[in-house]
Amino acid sequence: MKKNLTKLLALMMALALVFSLAACGGDPAEEESTGPSNAVVGESDTDAVVPDESNTDPSNTDPSAEGSSETAAPDESEKDTQAANEPSTAKPSTGSGTSTGTDMTKADKATLIKYFNDATTKVSKGTKTVTTKVNEVDAGSIGSLAGMLGLDINGLVGGFLGAGTQNYNNSTIQKSTLGSGDVKSASCTKSGNNYVVTLKVNGCKNPETTANNALTKFTKDFKGPNDVVKALQNEGASATVSANYDPITITATIDAASGKLVKAVYALHYTAQLDNIQYSIIKGLSGNGNADTTITWTNLK
């Protein structure tokens, strides 16, 4: 009995949070971006032509000057010279990393979202570091039974989730397709030669990796409630599973000159609830908890 109960405690409470953890042992399949990415962000404009002050404008020549003959129409090369001497109306590049020379610190939400989306299309692989911290576990009836047996619920959950830090080299980064409707707010600051874009993504309730939601538009490094239900079924158990991801924050460092993503940090806070747990002779138990997962992308290329 004690062996079965220990297994139940580890399984039930661990699965209550597991769908929020970045998937271990393999990278998610690379998703092709369906968002707008034709406009290249980060390439400088063609240099504006600077007038040659040493050239004399033919139009200033006095046709009545001594020794002059009938004024001849300027040939094509002279027309080109005149055009070059005219002040350029082209907007010079400001080195801000956008094709229009826009100061991204003053850009609106839609522009910043597109800037981030485009930055993710300019890199393909990098180092992914996943850090998970279990903040709290309220095991309810399971916790009472665990206490009687001297079991550490937090330790069981943390061990199952792999609480701590794991590194994955040469991982494929997903191309973002976030839209304005997926993001609460966006802001940008300048740091040296980079822009730092912060996106506050809308919270997601019961998100699934196979569905179209704000999370899946930039990462699939999580598991949804259906994944947990299937895992429970594989162990001969069942439960009603729900999860809420909020807040979700993206902090992206983007090279101002090239528009390439230099670093990205995806911070996910989540709460999980299991109700009506059914396992063998144990019926109707419940439990909940909350944790944080941070996914950091570096060495992008």
XYZ file of C-alpha atoms in Angstrom:
301
model
C 0.000 0.000 0.000
C 2.759 2.418 0.919
C 4.540 1.688 -2.371
C 1.411 2.395 -4.406
C 0.630 5.560 -2.450
C 4.170 6.840 -2.897
C 3.850 6.279 -6.621
C 0.514 8.082 -6.640
C 1.877 11.074 -4.766
C 4.820 11.435 -7.082
C 2.703 10.968 -10.181
C -0.307 13.083 -9.361
C 1.420 16.175 -8.017
C 4.227 16.070 -10.521
C 1.803 15.892 -13.405
C -0.097 18.803 -11.914
C 2.751 21.029 -13.029
C 4.575 19.089 -15.729
C 2.774 20.625 -18.693
C 4.378 23.973 -17.938
C 7.904 22.652 -18.220
C 9.896 23.031 -21.397
C 10.085 19.698 -23.183
C 13.276 17.803 -22.364
C 15.288 15.413 -24.504
C 14.600 17.037 -27.855
C 13.886 20.266 -29.658
C 10.440 21.201 -30.928
C 9.974 20.953 -34.665
C 10.871 24.145 -36.451
C 7.767 26.046 -37.421
C 7.631 28.015 -40.637
C 6.660 31.589 -39.973
C 3.278 32.549 -41.359
C 3.584 36.102 -40.159
C 4.683 39.031 -42.326
C 8.413 38.841 -42.889
C 8.922 40.216 -46.392
C 9.925 43.650 -45.170
C 13.510 43.273 -44.043
C 14.105 45.012 -40.738
C 17.599 46.029 -39.815
C 19.168 46.755 -43.238
C 20.416 50.286 -43.786
C 19.103 52.541 -46.553
C 21.031 53.267 -49.738
C 23.380 56.145 -48.963
C 21.978 59.491 -50.021
C 23.881 61.200 -52.869
C 25.831 64.197 -51.575
C 25.972 67.158 -53.971
C 29.408 67.994 -55.420
C 29.907 71.600 -54.405
C 32.868 71.917 -56.803
C 30.686 71.505 -59.917
C 29.253 74.629 -61.573
C 25.555 74.563 -62.384
C 25.268 75.109 -66.160
C 22.160 77.133 -65.555
C 24.271 79.875 -63.948
C 26.316 80.468 -67.104
C 25.520 83.776 -68.828
C 24.871 83.013 -72.499
C 25.657 86.660 -73.380
C 29.178 86.466 -72.042
C 31.965 87.500 -74.457
C 33.033 84.738 -76.813
C 29.988 82.644 -76.198
C 28.048 81.148 -79.056
C 24.480 79.902 -79.245
C 23.749 77.886 -76.134
C 23.632 74.163 -76.881
C 21.156 71.884 -75.141
C 22.943 69.899 -72.417
C 23.648 66.291 -73.310
C 22.576 63.357 -71.129
C 25.793 63.425 -69.072
C 25.232 67.096 -68.230
C 21.673 66.275 -67.130
C 23.056 63.635 -64.819
C 25.497 66.154 -63.391
C 22.687 68.619 -62.753
C 20.606 65.911 -61.069
C 23.523 65.008 -58.844
C 23.931 68.656 -57.834
C 20.317 68.927 -56.744
C 19.802 68.436 -52.954
C 18.817 64.839 -52.224
C 15.358 64.214 -50.788
C 16.251 60.661 -49.704
C 16.132 60.120 -45.939
C 19.626 59.205 -44.692
C 20.166 56.149 -42.567
C 20.304 56.843 -38.852
C 21.939 53.524 -38.030
C 18.910 52.468 -36.033
C 18.716 49.068 -37.700
C 15.489 49.619 -39.649
C 15.068 50.236 -43.361
C 13.241 53.495 -42.668
C 15.660 54.790 -40.064
C 12.900 54.635 -37.438
C 13.872 55.056 -33.803
C 12.491 51.807 -32.408
C 12.299 53.245 -28.901
C 9.429 55.380 -30.216
C 7.732 52.657 -32.268
C 4.172 51.518 -31.573
C 3.103 48.038 -30.437
C 2.419 46.620 -33.891
C 5.801 47.796 -35.197
C 7.688 46.298 -32.244
C 5.893 42.959 -32.586
C 6.816 42.787 -36.264
C 10.382 43.819 -35.426
C 10.649 40.873 -33.014
C 8.980 38.461 -35.460
C 11.381 39.460 -38.233
C 14.378 39.157 -35.887
C 13.498 35.504 -35.175
C 13.493 34.707 -38.909
C 17.102 35.872 -39.254
C 18.498 33.184 -36.926
C 17.931 29.439 -36.838
C 19.818 27.733 -34.002
C 21.328 28.531 -30.641
C 21.818 27.468 -27.034
C 18.592 26.976 -25.077
C 18.751 27.177 -21.281
C 15.662 26.110 -19.332
C 15.320 27.071 -15.678
C 12.345 25.872 -13.607
C 11.448 26.908 -10.071
C 8.550 25.335 -8.167
C 7.181 28.096 -5.942
C 4.361 26.367 -4.098
C 2.510 23.055 -3.988
C -0.801 22.666 -2.176
C -1.378 18.936 -2.208
C -4.667 18.989 -0.315
C -5.710 15.495 0.737
C -2.667 14.028 -0.978
C -0.463 16.278 1.116
C -2.079 15.036 4.334
C -1.407 11.447 3.373
C 2.124 12.335 2.349
C 2.745 14.001 5.702
C 1.686 10.844 7.509
C 4.229 8.897 5.473
C 6.954 11.521 5.868
C 7.120 12.245 2.145
C 8.325 15.573 0.707
C 5.738 16.640 -1.877
C 7.765 19.661 -3.036
C 10.795 17.450 -3.471
C 8.805 14.892 -5.457
C 7.318 17.532 -7.740
C 10.607 19.380 -8.151
C 12.423 16.174 -8.969
C 9.853 15.161 -11.567
C 9.895 18.613 -13.177
C 13.664 18.762 -13.201
C 13.687 21.897 -11.067
C 16.930 23.728 -11.702
C 18.699 24.469 -14.973
C 19.219 22.389 -18.121
C 21.165 23.406 -21.239
C 20.479 22.301 -24.821
C 23.062 23.107 -27.493
C 22.364 23.642 -31.180
C 18.611 23.864 -30.618
C 16.238 25.130 -33.297
C 14.500 28.367 -32.381
C 10.906 28.813 -33.467
C 9.981 31.682 -35.799
C 7.494 33.965 -34.077
C 4.123 34.818 -35.653
C 2.709 36.941 -32.829
C 0.111 39.545 -33.754
C -1.174 42.677 -32.036
C -4.109 40.728 -30.603
C -1.709 38.367 -28.802
C 0.185 41.064 -26.920
C -0.936 43.321 -24.073
C 1.847 45.878 -24.416
C 5.233 46.417 -26.053
C 8.162 48.677 -25.219
C 11.718 49.202 -26.408
C 14.954 50.658 -25.033
C 18.409 51.155 -26.576
C 21.411 49.353 -25.083
C 24.674 50.036 -26.868
C 24.314 48.806 -30.446
C 21.190 46.806 -29.607
C 17.501 47.377 -29.080
C 15.839 45.571 -26.179
C 12.176 44.822 -26.953
C 9.829 43.736 -24.156
C 6.507 42.116 -25.063
C 3.838 41.372 -22.455
C 1.948 38.457 -24.010
C -1.705 37.756 -23.203
C -2.301 35.063 -20.587
C -3.298 31.609 -21.854
C -5.776 29.323 -20.099
C -5.437 25.605 -20.824
C -3.183 26.126 -23.853
C -2.340 23.091 -25.955
C 0.752 22.732 -28.136
C -1.461 21.558 -31.013
C -3.745 24.615 -30.856
C -3.371 28.155 -32.127
C -2.728 30.377 -29.112
C -0.342 33.137 -28.053
C 2.147 30.649 -26.587
C 2.373 28.412 -29.652
C 3.010 31.445 -31.857
C 6.506 31.838 -30.414
C 7.294 28.623 -28.494
C 6.136 25.048 -28.084
C 8.397 24.407 -25.109
C 5.502 23.519 -22.838
C 2.915 20.742 -22.420
C -0.821 21.275 -22.281
C -3.495 19.726 -20.038
C -4.286 17.032 -22.612
C -0.678 15.841 -22.394
C -1.122 15.441 -18.636
C -4.424 13.576 -19.005
C -2.810 11.128 -21.446
C 0.101 10.575 -19.065
C -2.340 9.860 -16.235
C -4.237 7.384 -18.385
C -0.999 5.570 -19.149
C -0.625 5.022 -15.392
C -4.205 3.862 -14.913
C -5.302 7.151 -13.351
C -7.493 10.080 -14.341
C -8.174 13.664 -13.287
C -9.612 16.946 -14.450
C -6.620 19.123 -15.329
C -6.477 22.890 -15.821
C -3.638 25.385 -16.102
C -3.229 29.122 -16.471
C -0.150 30.864 -17.912
C 0.070 34.493 -16.811
C 2.155 36.593 -16.955
C 4.075 35.685 -20.086
C 6.951 38.019 -20.944
C 9.346 38.090 -23.894
C 12.557 40.118 -23.603
C 14.405 40.208 -26.933
C 17.797 41.773 -27.616
C 18.078 42.698 -31.311
C 21.105 44.025 -33.170
C 20.200 47.521 -34.345
C 22.310 47.346 -37.508
C 21.291 43.929 -38.845
C 17.929 43.337 -37.159
C 19.076 39.880 -36.042
C 18.020 38.383 -32.731
C 20.969 38.364 -30.327
C 19.250 36.969 -27.224
C 15.712 36.077 -26.158
C 14.244 35.326 -22.740
C 10.766 33.776 -22.444
C 9.446 33.958 -18.867
C 6.319 31.865 -18.119
C 4.501 31.889 -14.786
C 1.864 29.186 -14.402
C -0.601 27.703 -11.992
C -1.950 24.152 -12.212
C -4.983 22.415 -10.725
C -5.896 18.723 -10.583
C -9.399 17.807 -9.436
C -11.290 14.537 -9.017
C -8.164 12.394 -9.107
C -9.073 8.719 -9.560
C -6.437 6.083 -8.903
C -7.132 2.525 -7.767
C -9.170 2.715 -4.564
C -8.383 6.429 -4.033
C -11.148 8.711 -5.301
C -11.850 12.418 -5.530
C -8.508 13.883 -4.394
C -7.176 17.228 -5.645
C -4.038 19.338 -5.638
C -2.585 22.535 -7.116
C 0.616 24.521 -7.357
C 2.473 27.247 -9.226
C 5.908 27.565 -10.747
C 8.055 29.619 -13.108
C 9.909 28.518 -16.208
C 12.438 30.723 -17.998
C 13.669 29.785 -21.472
C 16.801 31.697 -22.512
C 18.205 31.668 -26.051
C 21.852 32.659 -26.626
C 24.634 32.044 -29.182
C 22.093 32.504 -31.947
C 23.209 32.129 -35.536
